[in-house]
Structures are given as C-alpha cells and as structure tokens.
Amino acid sequence: MPAQPLSQPASKITLNGGVAKTLSDILVSQGALDEAKAKEVKLAEIQTGKTQEEILINKKIVKESDLTKAKALMYNVPYIDLSSVPVSPEALALIPQEVAQRLKVFPVSIDRVNRQILIAMADPLDMSAIEFVEQKTGLFVKPNAADPSEIEALVSTGYATTLAHEVGEALREVSTDQGVRVLDASKRSVIREEKVAEIVAHILGFAVKARSSDVHIEPMERLTRVRYRIDGILNEKLTIPRELHDAVISRIKILSGMKIDEKRIPQDGRFTFKSEDREVDLRVSSLPTSDGEKIVMRILEKSSGIPDLPELGLRGRALKNLKDAIGVPHGIVMICGPTGSGKTTTLYSIIQQISTPQINIVTLEDPVEYKIPGVNQVQINPGAGLTFASGLRSFLRQDPNVILVGEIRDEETADLAVQAALTGHLVFSTLHTNDAAGALPRLLDMGAEPYLLASSMTAMMAQRVVRKVHEDCRTEYQPDPKVVEEIKVNLGPLWPRNKTAPTLYRGQGDKECNNTGYHGRVGIFEVMPVTEKISRLILERASSAEIGKQAREEGMVTMVQDGYLKVLEGVTTMEEVLRVAHE
C-alpha cells in the first residue's frame, strides 16, 4: 500500500488477515467507541463523503489521544505521549521553532550512534516534512504519531527558553577529535562559564516554577537526565548531552562549596538560588556512580513559611488530640512514618505553634532544613562527635523547656529522651514505623523499660502525604459499587449518614498540573493519645496489633479512614490513599 498522509480521505486499511479495518473499527476494538456510534460514523461517511476522521473530530465523539492512537495503529506508526517525554535541548537546537510550528512537528531526542532524530508528528506520513527535517539536520528521521494539541503546546512552551541555544553554543565549544567530543571541565577555556551557568539556572528555575521538592541530575551512558520530584512523584523533564555533564556538575559543586576535584566520595553542600520573585535554599548531595557523579538538590522554600496544623490536613479529633498532647508541659510526642512522609514539616509546624519568648526550645536535627526565629537549632556532626545522643545529653544542661530530637535511632538516644520527659521536659521526635501503634514495640525493642515508657509517652502520631486533586480540572464521577463498599467497610461509623451513592472526584489533567490531575499535597494522619488502657498494654509488652485495636476502640481515626474521608470530600483520590497507606 503506498504511503499516504493521514489527512487523505482513505478510511480503510487491509491488515495481514485480509480483513479491511476502518478507523472506527479500530476505535471499537480499543474500547474508545461503542458499536452503535461506529455504525453512525460509517453511515455519515457514506452520506456526506467526509472521512471517518473528519466526522469523529467534528462530532467530538472520541478523545484526541484515542483517535491519534487508532491512526497510529492503522498506519503502523509508533505513538508517543508527549506529556511524559523529557525535553531535549540538543534536539530543539537542530529544528527552529518556526519550522516546527509550520510542519506541526516536535523534536524529541537524538541518537548520535545511529544518526537518528525522533520526531513527534501530527501527520507522521507527511513525506515532504520528513525529507525537509532530514536535509535540515543531516539525520535520519524516526517519525512518531502524537496528539496535535500536545505538539502545538510543546512547540510554544518547549522553545520558550534559551536553554536550547545555550546547549547548542556549549556543544560547539567542546573540542572534537575524529568526530568524538571530549570535555575537559578543568580547562576553563573549553566551555565558557556563562553558558553552563545559564543551563544550571534554567534547571533550577524550572524546579521553582514547577513546585519541585527535589532535582536529580543523573549521568547515563549516552546522556544526562534531569528529573524533578513534583508532588512526591519523580518526573523526567529534561535531557542534557553527556558531553556537558561534568561542566554542569562542577558548576553546582562550586556553588555549593564542594571540592570539584574530589569525585570518589559523596559530598554535601548548600547554596541559595534567587529566581524572579522567589528565593530558595538548596541542600546539595553528590554521589559517585558507575557513569559519573550524580547530584540531588533538595529545595527548601524560604518565602512560603511553615504551614500550620490545619493546613497540613489535621482536623477533627486528630487535631484535638495532638493539641492536647503538645499542651502538656512534659512527656514524649512521637511522629511516625517512612522517609518522605512529611514528619519534619509536621514537627516544624508544632514547634512554630508553641514557640513563645517564655519557653526555651532546642532542636537537634540532621540537617537543619528551615530556620525558625527564636528557636535554638543544632545540626548533628558525627565527625566532630556531635550525635543525637551526645547532643541530647548536652541539651539537658541548657535549661530547655522543649527538646526536638530529629530521630531516635538507638538505645542510648531512646533512654535519654525518656529521662528528659520524666524530668519535666516536652520531647518531640520521629521514628520510622508504619503506624502509630508500631512505635511503642519499636522503643521496647531498643531497650526502653516498659514502666518508663508508660509514664513518659503522651501521644503517638503516624502520617503520609497524598496528592491533592487539581481543583481547576476536577470532575465528578460515580464510583464502582465495590469501591463504595470498601470505603463503607473501612469507615464504619464514620460513614456520613446522608450518603447513599457518593460522588467522587478526579482531575482530568491540564497544563497547570502537567496532565496529572493533581496539584499540591496534603497529609493523612492518625493520632493515638497514650491513655490509661494503652499504658497498661505497654506494661504488658503488648503487640502493635493489640495496641492499635485498643486505640481504635477508644475512637482513634486511622490513616486509611482519614484518607477515605478526604476522598469523599474530593480532596484526593482512592488511588492516592491506596498508594501510600494500603497495608
């Protein structure tokens, strides 16, 4: 069959089995169109003389992505989802924006080894466009089908930066020998520093705009990829030519006060980055890998401030129990959860709430993430002998009212925290356990005496963070009855009495939320006050299951229940709650 542009009126294609398949047939087989609608489309094709594609577009019967996938399958061309593809400045530098706009194409990536350029096209069978790109770049074109609206959006936004130009300029400054690029980052004349500075500034500028919490710059065999953690999920947004990796890493290491000639051991540093209207602190960590040095930068907001407890997602009985616990002048309040569950943010929020000129608050952290006015914050330094245990011992001579210990890691720290609580101090700390009840057996395993724990523990709290549904693209839907039943069973008496067939919400996805349907994060919590009955269970060395059961009987709202209540309110989705809190 001769090649023909997708815009031509042919609506059928004969597959290997000899059966003619139309566009509507493929959409039916993919589950994007029902049989009745397909018959209507075929009838309209005969009556009007228009192609099935034109009819489907005019009547808006199917989603654009489903139509593009069906066309790709019909013409045996790969489909590419541009929303999940990183931008390659090297590829952008080869095709000017006005050319990409006119041809309705977007350059995705370059394979120098096979001399290929991967192009997303609205019409991947447009031979004149393919020939033009091949002549322009000197590379073989590998066409992929993509949604026209995504191509249009990426052409307008993907080029809206000087990074493509800067990467192109920097690459031209790399010396070549027999066609192989060689970069010596130690020679300042090889790549002008301002070019690399622009690349680093772009990487960080995008991170700030995208509300990213971490930036990963990772060397790979043929390229360097840049990933951003947005709302807790890593997204690959950018690739940089491998030849520029060492120069970019050196620039970041200089900014953060690391040794640029030391590449064999991990290093840590920090610096401040100012964008147009915001200023952020960056905590930088380098790690030697088999492909080169990897850099991870944690972004710490300076201007946004520390959220208060209700802003974190605490409310109702959980908020009351926590406020009661932090209102007691002595005892231990423990916050539990895995890495990345927001424990440090909650601790800072609590400290900010109770901080007054009348009380002396000292913190021992690894590292100090946010500066809180009026609080004495200390960063541990094991190399100099300042550990959680030694620091806590010194704190007791500093006349503190409140002590925050970043994490209880060993028996000595656990014993000192208990002793501090028993001698009239309010102690806050964290543990890596899955739920609130699991913290008590963990402390017992560390060697803490049951009778001391029963006297000193005030409350245990566990938490996770879930992504919030993006309000601007939020839509309603009726959940499957099985889903409703699962929520009902889990909530029990917390199920709203007036709800029979609840309406749930999810995000459709738009540019602002990067087509994820989520924007921002919120916590789900369980707060377990240490009551008389729970104290008795601690003395008996009861298991976490027994302690958890007793807490639920006393009215504790579990993390999963808190999550499901937020699902019913449209704050988050079932998928998010199951992702982070499913047991």
PDB file of N, CA and C in Angstrom, residues 197 240 250 279 302 307 356 374 416 448 495 499 503 525:
ATOM      1  N   ALA A 197      26.454  28.226  33.329  1.00  0.00           N
ATOM      2  CA  ALA A 197      25.668  28.914  34.359  1.00  0.00           C
ATOM      3  C   ALA A 197      24.224  29.076  33.913  1.00  0.00           C
ATOM      4  N   ILE A 240      20.180  16.306  28.918  1.00  0.00           N
ATOM      5  CA  ILE A 240      21.316  17.151  28.547  1.00  0.00           C
ATOM      6  C   ILE A 240      22.341  16.249  27.863  1.00  0.00           C
ATOM      7  N   SER A 250      30.292  20.387  37.915  1.00  0.00           N
ATOM      8  CA  SER A 250      31.326  21.257  38.502  1.00  0.00           C
ATOM      9  C   SER A 250      30.734  22.598  38.911  1.00  0.00           C
ATOM     10  N   GLU A 279      12.986  33.094  46.500  1.00  0.00           N
ATOM     11  CA  GLU A 279      14.321  32.713  46.936  1.00  0.00           C
ATOM     12  C   GLU A 279      14.216  31.377  47.653  1.00  0.00           C
ATOM     13  N   LYS A 302      12.084  29.393  51.208  1.00  0.00           N
ATOM     14  CA  LYS A 302      12.350  30.414  52.225  1.00  0.00           C
ATOM     15  C   LYS A 302      11.117  31.276  52.471  1.00  0.00           C
ATOM     16  N   PRO A 307       3.637  25.754  57.200  1.00  0.00           N
ATOM     17  CA  PRO A 307       2.179  25.686  57.306  1.00  0.00           C
ATOM     18  C   PRO A 307       1.733  25.385  58.735  1.00  0.00           C
ATOM     19  N   THR A 356       7.225  30.603  72.013  1.00  0.00           N
ATOM     20  CA  THR A 356       6.969  31.925  72.601  1.00  0.00           C
ATOM     21  C   THR A 356       8.242  32.366  73.330  1.00  0.00           C
ATOM     22  N   GLY A 374      13.733  32.448  66.983  1.00  0.00           N
ATOM     23  CA  GLY A 374      13.535  32.236  68.410  1.00  0.00           C
ATOM     24  C   GLY A 374      13.783  30.826  68.890  1.00  0.00           C
ATOM     25  N   LEU A 416      17.755   8.516  76.798  1.00  0.00           N
ATOM     26  CA  LEU A 416      17.911   9.927  77.154  1.00  0.00           C
ATOM     27  C   LEU A 416      16.612  10.704  76.927  1.00  0.00           C
ATOM     28  N   ALA A 448      14.123   0.287  75.844  1.00  0.00           N
ATOM     29  CA  ALA A 448      13.436   1.163  76.799  1.00  0.00           C
ATOM     30  C   ALA A 448      12.613   0.316  77.768  1.00  0.00           C
ATOM     31  N   TRP A 495     -18.838   6.704  58.384  1.00  0.00           N
ATOM     32  CA  TRP A 495     -19.516   6.891  57.079  1.00  0.00           C
ATOM     33  C   TRP A 495     -20.634   7.928  57.244  1.00  0.00           C
ATOM     34  N   LYS A 499     -25.101   9.915  53.027  1.00  0.00           N
ATOM     35  CA  LYS A 499     -24.503   9.462  51.764  1.00  0.00           C
ATOM     36  C   LYS A 499     -25.028   8.080  51.409  1.00  0.00           C
ATOM     37  N   THR A 503     -20.618  10.785  45.284  1.00  0.00           N
ATOM     38  CA  THR A 503     -19.931  11.280  44.092  1.00  0.00           C
ATOM     39  C   THR A 503     -18.470  11.500  44.449  1.00  0.00           C
ATOM     40  N   PHE A 525      -3.533  11.408  58.526  1.00  0.00           N
ATOM     41  CA  PHE A 525      -2.948  11.225  59.853  1.00  0.00           C
ATOM     42  C   PHE A 525      -3.733  10.240  60.713  1.00  0.00           C
TER      43      PHE A 525
END
